[in-house]
Structures are given as C-alpha cells and as structure tokens.
Tab-separated table of C-alpha atoms in Angstrom:
chain	number	residue	atom	x	y	z
D	3	MET	CA	51.653	-29.361	56.393
D	4	LYS	CA	49.649	-27.895	59.277
D	5	LYS	CA	51.697	-24.708	59.020
D	6	PHE	CA	50.922	-24.468	55.306
D	7	VAL	CA	47.200	-24.985	55.924
D	8	SER	CA	47.227	-22.338	58.651
D	9	LEU	CA	48.958	-19.873	56.329
D	10	LEU	CA	46.482	-20.662	53.568
D	11	LEU	CA	43.514	-20.121	55.889
D	12	ALA	CA	44.992	-16.857	57.149
D	13	LEU	CA	45.482	-15.674	53.570
D	14	MET	CA	41.916	-16.579	52.640
D	15	MET	CA	40.598	-14.741	55.689
D	16	ALA	CA	42.665	-11.678	54.830
D	17	LEU	CA	41.394	-11.685	51.254
D	18	GLY	CA	37.845	-12.116	52.492
D	19	MET	CA	38.183	-9.216	54.902
D	20	THR	CA	39.638	-7.061	52.120
D	21	ALA	CA	36.705	-7.922	49.877
D	22	LEU	CA	34.247	-7.148	52.665
D	23	ALA	CA	35.953	-3.844	53.335
D	24	GLU	CA	35.744	-2.993	49.631
D	25	GLU	CA	32.069	-3.920	49.495
D	26	SER	CA	31.348	-1.822	52.579
D	27	LYS	CA	32.545	1.326	50.792
D	28	ASP	CA	29.867	3.221	48.949
D	29	GLN	CA	30.105	3.883	45.215
D	30	LEU	CA	31.513	7.397	45.581
D	31	ALA	CA	34.260	6.175	47.925
D	32	ARG	CA	35.208	3.422	45.475
D	33	ILE	CA	35.320	5.901	42.597
D	34	GLN	CA	37.465	8.366	44.521
D	35	GLU	CA	39.807	5.628	45.714
D	36	LYS	CA	40.200	4.415	42.132
D	37	GLY	CA	40.686	7.981	40.931
D	38	GLU	CA	38.318	7.724	37.969
D	39	ILE	CA	34.640	7.652	37.131
D	40	VAL	CA	33.617	5.495	34.167
D	41	ILE	CA	31.086	7.242	31.948
D	42	ALA	CA	29.061	5.652	29.156
D	43	THR	CA	28.259	7.723	26.069
D	44	GLU	CA	27.392	7.064	22.431
D	45	GLY	CA	29.953	9.297	20.776
D	46	THR	CA	27.820	9.471	17.610
D	47	TRP	CA	25.222	12.102	18.515
D	48	ALA	CA	26.452	15.609	17.739
D	49	PRO	CA	26.618	18.043	19.351
D	50	TRP	CA	25.957	16.133	22.585
D	51	THR	CA	28.681	13.511	22.223
D	52	TYR	CA	30.719	12.836	19.084
D	53	THR	CA	34.196	12.376	17.637
D	54	ASP	CA	35.830	15.415	16.026
D	55	GLU	CA	38.042	15.496	12.924
D	56	ASN	CA	41.078	14.649	15.061
D	57	GLY	CA	39.457	11.556	16.544
D	58	ASN	CA	38.832	13.166	19.936
D	59	LEU	CA	35.629	12.550	21.868
D	60	VAL	CA	33.966	15.940	22.305
D	61	GLY	CA	30.542	17.463	22.822
D	62	PHE	CA	28.271	19.138	25.340
D	63	ASP	CA	27.829	16.031	27.475
D	64	VAL	CA	31.515	15.163	27.317
D	65	GLU	CA	32.476	18.571	28.722
D	66	ILE	CA	29.686	18.550	31.312
D	67	ALA	CA	30.660	15.082	32.564
D	68	THR	CA	34.348	16.018	32.606
D	69	ALA	CA	33.566	19.118	34.676
D	70	ILE	CA	31.506	17.007	37.099
D	71	ALA	CA	34.382	14.526	37.436
D	72	GLU	CA	36.749	17.388	38.241
D	73	LYS	CA	34.397	18.533	41.001
D	74	LEU	CA	34.489	14.972	42.372
D	75	GLY	CA	38.287	15.059	42.252
D	76	VAL	CA	38.630	12.187	39.784
D	77	LYS	CA	39.420	11.554	36.128
D	78	ALA	CA	36.573	11.143	33.626
D	79	THR	CA	37.008	7.903	31.670
D	80	PHE	CA	34.584	7.655	28.752
D	81	VAL	CA	33.446	4.428	27.119
D	82	THR	CA	31.599	4.730	23.809
D	83	VAL	CA	28.707	2.322	23.451
D	84	GLU	CA	25.535	2.028	21.384
D	85	TRP	CA	22.450	3.546	22.973
D	86	ASP	CA	20.789	0.280	23.955
D	87	GLY	CA	23.900	-0.740	25.924
D	88	ILE	CA	24.215	2.412	28.022
D	89	LEU	CA	21.631	1.812	30.732
D	90	ALA	CA	22.275	-1.942	30.648
D	91	GLY	CA	25.922	-1.171	31.419
D	92	ILE	CA	24.913	0.895	34.436
D	93	ASP	CA	22.782	-2.037	35.612
D	94	SER	CA	25.735	-4.412	35.401
D	95	GLY	CA	28.167	-2.012	37.076
D	96	ARG	CA	30.297	-1.702	33.952
D	97	TYR	CA	29.748	2.067	33.978
D	98	ASP	CA	29.336	4.355	36.975
D	99	ILE	CA	27.155	6.894	35.192
D	100	ALA	CA	26.138	7.926	31.689
D	101	ALA	CA	26.215	11.286	29.918
D	102	ASN	CA	24.267	11.146	26.689
D	103	GLY	CA	21.460	13.686	26.711
D	104	ILE	CA	19.395	11.181	28.668
D	105	ASP	CA	15.809	12.240	29.294
D	106	VAL	CA	14.226	11.620	32.679
D	107	THR	CA	11.078	9.521	32.316
D	108	GLU	CA	8.732	7.956	34.831
D	109	GLN	CA	9.659	4.469	33.651
D	110	ARG	CA	13.401	5.101	33.881
D	111	SER	CA	13.036	6.737	37.289
D	112	GLU	CA	11.611	3.495	38.638
D	113	LYS	CA	14.921	1.787	37.901
D	114	TYR	CA	17.557	4.536	38.134
D	115	ASN	CA	18.303	7.550	40.263
D	116	PHE	CA	18.644	10.768	38.280
D	117	SER	CA	20.601	13.879	39.102
D	118	THR	CA	19.031	17.306	39.043
D	119	PRO	CA	18.504	18.292	35.385
D	120	TYR	CA	21.410	20.066	33.723
D	121	ALA	CA	19.673	20.665	30.363
D	122	PHE	CA	16.184	21.059	28.928
D	123	ASN	CA	15.531	19.770	25.439
D	124	ARG	CA	12.433	19.651	23.244
D	125	THR	CA	11.680	16.924	20.715
D	126	ALA	CA	11.534	17.826	17.025
D	127	LEU	CA	9.460	16.047	14.389
D	128	VAL	CA	11.459	15.907	11.155
D	129	VAL	CA	10.350	14.978	7.637
D	130	ARG	CA	11.746	15.249	4.126
D	131	GLY	CA	11.483	18.708	2.605
D	132	ASP	CA	8.794	17.707	0.112
D	133	ASN	CA	6.594	15.910	2.656
D	134	GLU	CA	3.254	17.680	3.048
D	135	ASP	CA	1.397	14.813	4.746
D	136	ILE	CA	2.950	15.147	8.200
D	137	LYS	CA	2.566	18.493	9.928
D	138	SER	CA	2.006	17.441	13.541
D	139	PHE	CA	2.708	14.551	15.891
D	140	GLU	CA	-0.891	13.420	15.426
D	141	ASP	CA	-0.158	12.834	11.733
D	142	LEU	CA	2.266	10.032	12.642
D	143	LYS	CA	-0.543	7.504	13.034
D	144	GLY	CA	0.023	4.701	10.544
D	145	LYS	CA	3.296	6.231	9.348
D	146	LYS	CA	6.812	4.815	9.598
D	147	THR	CA	9.424	6.575	11.739
D	148	THR	CA	13.051	5.758	12.459
D	149	ASN	CA	14.794	6.043	15.831
D	150	SER	CA	17.127	4.370	18.299
D	151	ILE	CA	15.503	1.403	20.012
D	152	ALA	CA	14.239	2.139	23.555
D	153	SER	CA	14.843	5.880	23.155
D	154	THR	CA	12.273	8.398	24.366
D	155	TYR	CA	11.861	9.398	20.719
D	156	MET	CA	10.874	5.853	19.750
D	157	ILE	CA	8.420	5.667	22.636
D	158	LEU	CA	6.829	9.011	21.707
D	159	ALA	CA	6.476	7.974	18.056
D	160	GLU	CA	4.764	4.748	19.092
D	161	GLU	CA	2.420	6.668	21.393
D	162	PHE	CA	1.251	8.601	18.334
D	163	GLY	CA	0.644	5.372	16.423
D	164	ALA	CA	3.766	5.183	14.275
D	165	GLU	CA	5.653	2.053	13.282
D	166	VAL	CA	9.270	2.522	14.376
D	167	VAL	CA	12.286	1.234	12.448
D	168	GLY	CA	15.283	0.909	14.777
D	169	VAL	CA	18.660	2.427	13.864
D	170	ASP	CA	21.769	3.384	15.827
D	171	THR	CA	22.777	6.940	14.889
D	172	LEU	CA	21.292	10.309	13.968
D	173	ASP	CA	22.930	10.161	10.532
D	174	GLN	CA	21.208	6.841	9.897
D	175	THR	CA	17.814	8.217	10.915
D	176	ILE	CA	18.149	11.171	8.552
D	177	MET	CA	19.255	8.906	5.702
D	178	GLN	CA	16.185	6.713	6.255
D	179	VAL	CA	13.978	9.794	5.890
D	180	LEU	CA	15.840	11.173	2.863
D	181	THR	CA	15.657	7.862	0.995
D	182	GLY	CA	11.966	7.404	1.761
D	183	ARG	CA	12.446	4.307	3.896
D	184	ALA	CA	10.843	6.222	6.749
D	185	ASP	CA	8.295	9.009	6.713
D	186	ALA	CA	9.728	10.877	9.674
D	187	THR	CA	12.074	10.864	12.625
D	188	LEU	CA	11.900	12.333	16.114
D	189	ASN	CA	15.022	13.677	17.747
D	190	SER	CA	16.518	16.384	19.900
D	191	GLU	CA	15.621	19.867	18.667
D	192	VAL	CA	19.184	21.092	19.128
D	193	SER	CA	20.694	18.029	17.437
D	194	ILE	CA	18.506	18.527	14.372
D	195	ALA	CA	19.310	22.250	14.342
D	196	ASP	CA	23.023	21.411	14.490
D	197	TYR	CA	22.640	18.860	11.671
D	198	MET	CA	20.818	21.364	9.447
D	199	GLN	CA	23.357	24.094	10.166
D	200	LYS	CA	26.269	21.855	9.190
D	201	ARG	CA	24.411	20.454	6.167
D	202	PRO	CA	22.344	23.352	4.802
D	203	ASP	CA	21.595	21.404	1.614
D	204	ALA	CA	19.974	18.517	3.524
D	205	ASN	CA	16.417	18.163	2.253
D	206	ILE	CA	14.727	17.951	5.658
D	207	LYS	CA	12.548	20.223	7.744
D	208	ILE	CA	11.184	20.462	11.279
D	209	VAL	CA	7.380	20.460	11.209
D	210	ALA	CA	6.573	20.296	14.923
D	211	LEU	CA	8.094	20.588	18.386
D	212	THR	CA	6.862	19.263	21.714
D	213	GLU	CA	5.380	21.995	23.891
D	214	GLU	CA	7.376	21.000	26.953
D	215	ALA	CA	11.090	20.360	27.154
D	216	ASN	CA	12.437	17.017	28.347
D	217	LEU	CA	14.585	17.047	31.485
D	218	VAL	CA	18.138	15.874	30.777
D	219	ALA	CA	20.048	14.356	33.704
D	220	ILE	CA	22.750	11.904	34.813
D	221	PRO	CA	21.519	8.389	35.720
D	222	THR	CA	23.081	6.246	38.444
D	223	ARG	CA	22.212	2.830	39.822
D	224	LYS	CA	19.297	2.869	42.234
D	225	THR	CA	21.101	1.252	45.144
D	226	ASP	CA	21.755	2.194	48.754
D	227	ASP	CA	25.471	2.644	48.120
D	228	SER	CA	24.965	5.168	45.291
D	229	ALA	CA	23.229	7.862	47.367
D	230	SER	CA	26.413	9.794	48.152
D	231	LEU	CA	27.476	9.688	44.484
D	232	LEU	CA	24.155	11.189	43.423
D	233	GLU	CA	24.464	13.866	46.106
D	234	ALA	CA	27.998	14.729	44.942
D	235	ILE	CA	26.880	14.939	41.303
D	236	ASN	CA	23.983	17.213	42.255
D	237	GLN	CA	26.360	19.438	44.201
D	238	ALA	CA	28.726	19.569	41.218
D	239	ILE	CA	25.892	20.516	38.850
D	240	ALA	CA	24.729	23.259	41.236
D	241	GLU	CA	28.250	24.697	41.420
D	242	LEU	CA	28.723	24.540	37.639
D	243	ARG	CA	25.400	26.321	37.169
D	244	GLU	CA	26.309	29.001	39.722
D	245	GLU	CA	29.714	29.509	38.076
D	246	GLY	CA	28.101	29.932	34.661
D	247	LYS	CA	29.929	26.888	33.319
D	248	LEU	CA	26.780	25.035	32.222
D	249	SER	CA	25.640	28.029	30.206
D	250	GLU	CA	29.114	28.532	28.732
D	251	ILE	CA	29.365	24.932	27.509
D	252	SER	CA	25.829	25.074	26.118
D	253	MET	CA	26.554	28.230	24.123
D	254	LYS	CA	29.712	26.623	22.757
D	255	TYR	CA	27.931	23.592	21.323
D	256	PHE	CA	24.343	24.742	20.713
D	257	GLY	CA	24.622	28.486	20.225
D	258	ARG	CA	21.929	28.853	22.879
D	259	ASP	CA	21.528	28.173	26.577
D	260	ILE	CA	19.590	24.926	26.996
D	261	THR	CA	20.557	24.722	30.672
D	262	ALA	CA	17.783	27.157	31.643
D	263	GLU	CA	14.326	25.830	32.491
D	264	THR	CA	12.744	28.391	30.142
D	265	VAL	CA	14.428	26.829	27.102
D	266	GLY	CA	11.085	25.816	25.574
D	267	GLU	CA	9.639	29.308	25.969
D	268	ALA	CA	12.803	30.982	24.671
D	269	ALA	CA	12.805	28.902	21.527
D	270	GLU	CA	9.273	29.917	20.500
C-alpha cells in the first residue's frame, strides 16, 4: 500500500511539474511546440474573409494570416465565429489571434495588444439609391442604421446619433437598407466596393467616407507571456511588406493596395 501511495505521489508531482513547465513557456513557444496557431475569423465578410463557391475559406485576411503563420513556422488553423465572439475568444484563450479586418481603437488597445497595421481602411456611409435625406455622417442623427454589434461601425453610427439595429453579416446589413428597415449602414469602403462590383444592380450608393483611414491590425491577449508572439507577428508583417506580399494580396482581393498608409489620399 505504501509503495502504491509513493508511486501515486510521484506521478502527481511529475504531472504538476509538467504543467508548471508548460505554463512557464510563453505563448509563442506553446504555439510553435504545438505546430499551429489558432485564428478566429468571421468567414462572412468578403473580400476580407469568406467562403468561396467550393466551400473554401478565402480572403485577404485569410491569406495574410496564413503568410504570417508560415513566417512563424506553424500551420494556420482558422475557426469561423460571429463577430461578437472573436475578441471574447481571445480573452478566454480559445483563439491565439484574430484576422478579420479588425480596427485598432483606443478602447480595444486598453485590453489587447495590436500588431503593427497591415492595412488601412476607410469607413463608407451607405444608403439606398433613392435616399436623398442622408448625405453625410451628420445626417445620421435620429436615423436608424444597421451593423454588427460592438463593431467600430456601430460605435461610429451611435456617435453621430443613430439608432443601431444589430445584425451579423454584410449581406444582412444591405438587405436591411434595401427593404427600408434601416436608413443606412456603415462598413468598410473596400467591402462595399466589392459588394457593388459583384452586384451592379444593387440599389445602394456610398454618400460619404471618413477622412482618415482606420488602422487594421492583429490583436493578441495583453499578457506578459504574449510579448514574444506580438514581436514575431510584427517581424512577419515587416518581412511580408518588404517582400511585396502584402501589396500583392491586397491587389488580388481589392484591386487596390490598402496596405499603404496613403490609402485614404489615394482613394480621393
């Protein structure tokens, strides 16, 4: 019996030491040991992240994140999730990072570390083609808009005095506008341009754009053990920019280079 107890105690100590050793590794070391980085993305927001006709997850962010994973020497494993679950999943440790055209904001930066920006994206104000009441962001006061809950677009609409109806996807936001359930929607300039190009008969129009572009970056947990991961991601982004890969992927999906800081000026 004593021998059994001794063996049991030794086993428990060994397991405890293994767990401590695992906890002592930083996030990058754990990712590289596992051989994969788990990436959260919506998969419903073309051309950033979406499913093609063959059922494959594709898009600007999918290729950018895959290229970053390759630089880290690991496999990119994507998990599709609704927008409001992306950052919550990073909080819980379910996902290592997220790639979803995520704008850097002061509020988000208090809770997450962000990589150096890899894209610059203005916000478009979209209304139905026959709407003559809304011509600027200031005209949103007292109007109804439709956007993903907790998105920067929702926050901006509320700042201009709009009532926001929450939906999950870009297609749903456009449908709300087309059917008159919402007066307007705010979304990525390049996403709206892509939507209008693929659906030239869609009765919508862009009436205003923000003057400054939002900074798009990769969020990580804001913990001591994530510092080396953030540094590695920043290094990967710098190399991809130097190699021309960021620009190449942007041209493929947007028909323009949104990886340059002058994107707002170039689009004028």
